[in-house]
C-alpha positions as a LaTeX table, in Angstrom:
\begin{tabular}{lrrr}
\hline
Residue & $x$ (\AA) & $y$ (\AA) & $z$ (\AA) \\
\hline
Met1 & 184.75 & 58.17 & 81.24 \\
Lys2 & 183.80 & 60.07 & 84.41 \\
Asn3 & 183.83 & 63.35 & 82.49 \\
Leu4 & 181.53 & 61.94 & 79.84 \\
Phe5 & 179.15 & 60.65 & 82.52 \\
Phe6 & 179.03 & 64.02 & 84.34 \\
Thr7 & 178.63 & 65.87 & 81.05 \\
Ala8 & 175.66 & 63.67 & 80.14 \\
Ile9 & 174.02 & 64.30 & 83.53 \\
Leu10 & 174.67 & 68.04 & 83.31 \\
Leu11 & 173.26 & 68.15 & 79.79 \\
Ser12 & 170.08 & 66.27 & 80.80 \\
Leu13 & 169.56 & 68.59 & 83.79 \\
Thr14 & 170.02 & 71.65 & 81.58 \\
Ile15 & 167.51 & 70.39 & 79.03 \\
Thr16 & 164.99 & 69.52 & 81.75 \\
Ser17 & 165.51 & 72.85 & 83.48 \\
Cys18 & 165.08 & 74.87 & 80.28 \\
Ser19 & 161.93 & 73.03 & 79.25 \\
Glu20 & 160.37 & 73.63 & 82.68 \\
Lys21 & 161.17 & 77.36 & 82.43 \\
Lys22 & 159.48 & 77.58 & 79.05 \\
Glu23 & 156.34 & 75.95 & 80.49 \\
Gln24 & 156.39 & 78.32 & 83.48 \\
Val25 & 156.87 & 81.37 & 81.25 \\
Ala26 & 153.98 & 80.26 & 79.04 \\
Glu27 & 151.76 & 79.83 & 82.10 \\
Gln28 & 152.75 & 83.20 & 83.60 \\
Gln29 & 152.11 & 85.28 & 80.48 \\
Pro30 & 149.70 & 88.01 & 81.60 \\
Thr31 & 146.63 & 88.65 & 79.57 \\
Thr32 & 146.59 & 92.09 & 78.06 \\
Glu33 & 143.62 & 94.38 & 78.17 \\
Ser34 & 142.31 & 95.78 & 74.97 \\
Asn35 & 141.17 & 99.33 & 74.50 \\
Thr36 & 139.21 & 98.42 & 71.42 \\
Met37 & 135.54 & 99.21 & 71.41 \\
Met38 & 133.31 & 96.23 & 71.94 \\
Glu39 & 130.46 & 95.54 & 69.62 \\
Glu40 & 127.05 & 96.25 & 71.03 \\
Pro41 & 125.80 & 93.18 & 72.89 \\
Lys42 & 122.84 & 91.39 & 71.42 \\
Pro43 & 120.28 & 89.75 & 73.66 \\
Ala44 & 120.60 & 85.99 & 73.60 \\
Ala45 & 117.61 & 84.41 & 71.87 \\
Ser46 & 116.12 & 81.37 & 73.52 \\
Ala47 & 113.06 & 79.32 & 72.71 \\
Asp48 & 111.10 & 81.18 & 75.41 \\
Thr49 & 112.11 & 84.67 & 74.35 \\
Ala50 & 111.93 & 84.07 & 70.61 \\
Ser51 & 108.18 & 83.56 & 70.68 \\
Thr52 & 107.51 & 86.51 & 73.00 \\
Thr53 & 109.97 & 89.06 & 71.60 \\
Ala54 & 107.19 & 91.53 & 70.81 \\
Ala55 & 105.89 & 91.33 & 74.38 \\
Ala56 & 109.30 & 91.47 & 76.08 \\
Lys57 & 109.65 & 93.99 & 78.89 \\
Pro58 & 112.57 & 96.45 & 78.82 \\
Glu59 & 113.86 & 94.83 & 82.04 \\
Asp60 & 114.04 & 91.42 & 80.34 \\
Glu61 & 115.82 & 92.90 & 77.35 \\
Gly62 & 118.12 & 94.78 & 79.71 \\
Lys63 & 119.00 & 91.59 & 81.56 \\
Ala64 & 119.86 & 89.86 & 78.28 \\
Leu65 & 122.00 & 92.85 & 77.25 \\
Val66 & 123.84 & 92.84 & 80.59 \\
Glu67 & 124.50 & 89.11 & 80.27 \\
Gly68 & 125.74 & 89.57 & 76.69 \\
Ala69 & 128.15 & 92.39 & 77.54 \\
Asp70 & 131.19 & 92.54 & 79.81 \\
Cys71 & 129.19 & 93.90 & 82.79 \\
Leu72 & 129.27 & 90.70 & 84.85 \\
Ser73 & 133.06 & 90.71 & 84.92 \\
Cys74 & 132.88 & 93.69 & 87.33 \\
His75 & 129.35 & 93.57 & 88.79 \\
Lys76 & 127.19 & 90.98 & 90.54 \\
Val77 & 123.51 & 91.23 & 91.39 \\
Asp78 & 123.80 & 90.91 & 95.15 \\
Ser79 & 127.41 & 91.54 & 96.16 \\
Lys80 & 130.24 & 93.91 & 95.34 \\
Leu81 & 132.86 & 92.64 & 92.92 \\
Val82 & 135.02 & 95.32 & 91.27 \\
Gly83 & 132.04 & 97.63 & 90.98 \\
Pro84 & 128.95 & 97.91 & 93.15 \\
Ala85 & 126.28 & 95.23 & 93.37 \\
Tyr86 & 123.32 & 95.94 & 91.11 \\
Gln87 & 121.01 & 95.81 & 94.14 \\
Asp88 & 123.07 & 98.60 & 95.78 \\
Val89 & 122.76 & 100.69 & 92.62 \\
Ala90 & 119.02 & 100.06 & 92.60 \\
Lys91 & 118.77 & 101.22 & 96.23 \\
Lys92 & 120.60 & 104.47 & 95.47 \\
Tyr93 & 118.80 & 105.51 & 92.27 \\
Thr94 & 115.24 & 105.85 & 90.97 \\
Asp95 & 113.54 & 105.82 & 87.57 \\
Ala96 & 114.28 & 109.56 & 87.37 \\
Asp97 & 117.99 & 108.63 & 87.03 \\
Ile98 & 117.64 & 106.31 & 84.02 \\
Asp99 & 119.09 & 108.78 & 81.49 \\
His100 & 121.91 & 109.78 & 83.85 \\
Leu101 & 122.89 & 106.16 & 84.52 \\
Ala102 & 122.63 & 105.22 & 80.83 \\
Thr103 & 125.06 & 108.04 & 80.05 \\
Lys104 & 127.42 & 106.77 & 82.79 \\
Ile105 & 127.38 & 103.29 & 81.23 \\
Ile106 & 128.24 & 104.72 & 77.81 \\
Glu107 & 130.82 & 107.31 & 78.93 \\
Gly108 & 132.22 & 105.52 & 81.98 \\
Gly109 & 132.76 & 107.16 & 85.32 \\
Lys110 & 134.70 & 107.31 & 88.56 \\
Gly111 & 134.23 & 108.44 & 92.11 \\
Val112 & 130.64 & 107.60 & 93.01 \\
Trp113 & 131.43 & 104.06 & 94.17 \\
Gly114 & 135.17 & 104.41 & 94.82 \\
Asp115 & 138.38 & 105.13 & 92.97 \\
Ile116 & 138.19 & 102.31 & 90.43 \\
Pro117 & 136.79 & 103.75 & 87.19 \\
Met118 & 134.05 & 102.10 & 85.18 \\
Thr119 & 135.13 & 101.42 & 81.62 \\
Pro120 & 133.23 & 103.39 & 78.98 \\
His121 & 131.01 & 101.41 & 76.62 \\
Ala122 & 130.99 & 103.85 & 73.71 \\
Gly123 & 129.64 & 101.28 & 71.26 \\
Leu124 & 126.42 & 100.92 & 73.25 \\
Ser125 & 123.31 & 102.77 & 72.10 \\
Lys126 & 121.50 & 105.06 & 74.55 \\
Glu127 & 118.35 & 102.94 & 74.11 \\
Asn128 & 120.10 & 99.70 & 75.08 \\
Ala129 & 121.91 & 101.38 & 77.97 \\
Gln130 & 118.50 & 102.56 & 79.25 \\
Lys131 & 117.16 & 99.00 & 79.04 \\
Met132 & 120.14 & 97.81 & 81.07 \\
Val133 & 119.48 & 100.50 & 83.69 \\
Lys134 & 115.79 & 99.54 & 83.86 \\
Tyr135 & 116.82 & 95.95 & 84.54 \\
Ile136 & 119.26 & 97.05 & 87.27 \\
Leu137 & 116.64 & 99.28 & 88.91 \\
Ser138 & 114.14 & 96.40 & 88.82 \\
Leu139 & 116.42 & 94.57 & 91.28 \\
Lys140 & 115.47 & 96.95 & 94.08 \\
Lys141 & 114.68 & 94.92 & 97.22 \\
\hline
\end{tabular}
């Protein structure tokens, strides 16, 4: 009788222990990065922008493109995240650098702001990358 009792307790502990491990393993599964090319971001249409699309400034379109892409996962407007703050980029560059910076967004880069490379955005058109740069440069203090 004692053996049956201890066996039942041991079995219930084993079942409980295994189920907790499965939950922990499921929670600890790392997310994997994808090297697949993202589709070009499309500016989000709102009631305000839909009626004034023809009169939209490149900076406004650039802001919408930045918000629709993966940019904000590494950059913030006013403080460093993984990459530099947009305001710091705006301080360093001028309108003469728009083409250069648009190319850096498309091709990626490393070394100007540290050792962490910027992911290339090969699916982005040069025109949209330039709009994004114009938005970033408009943040100059």
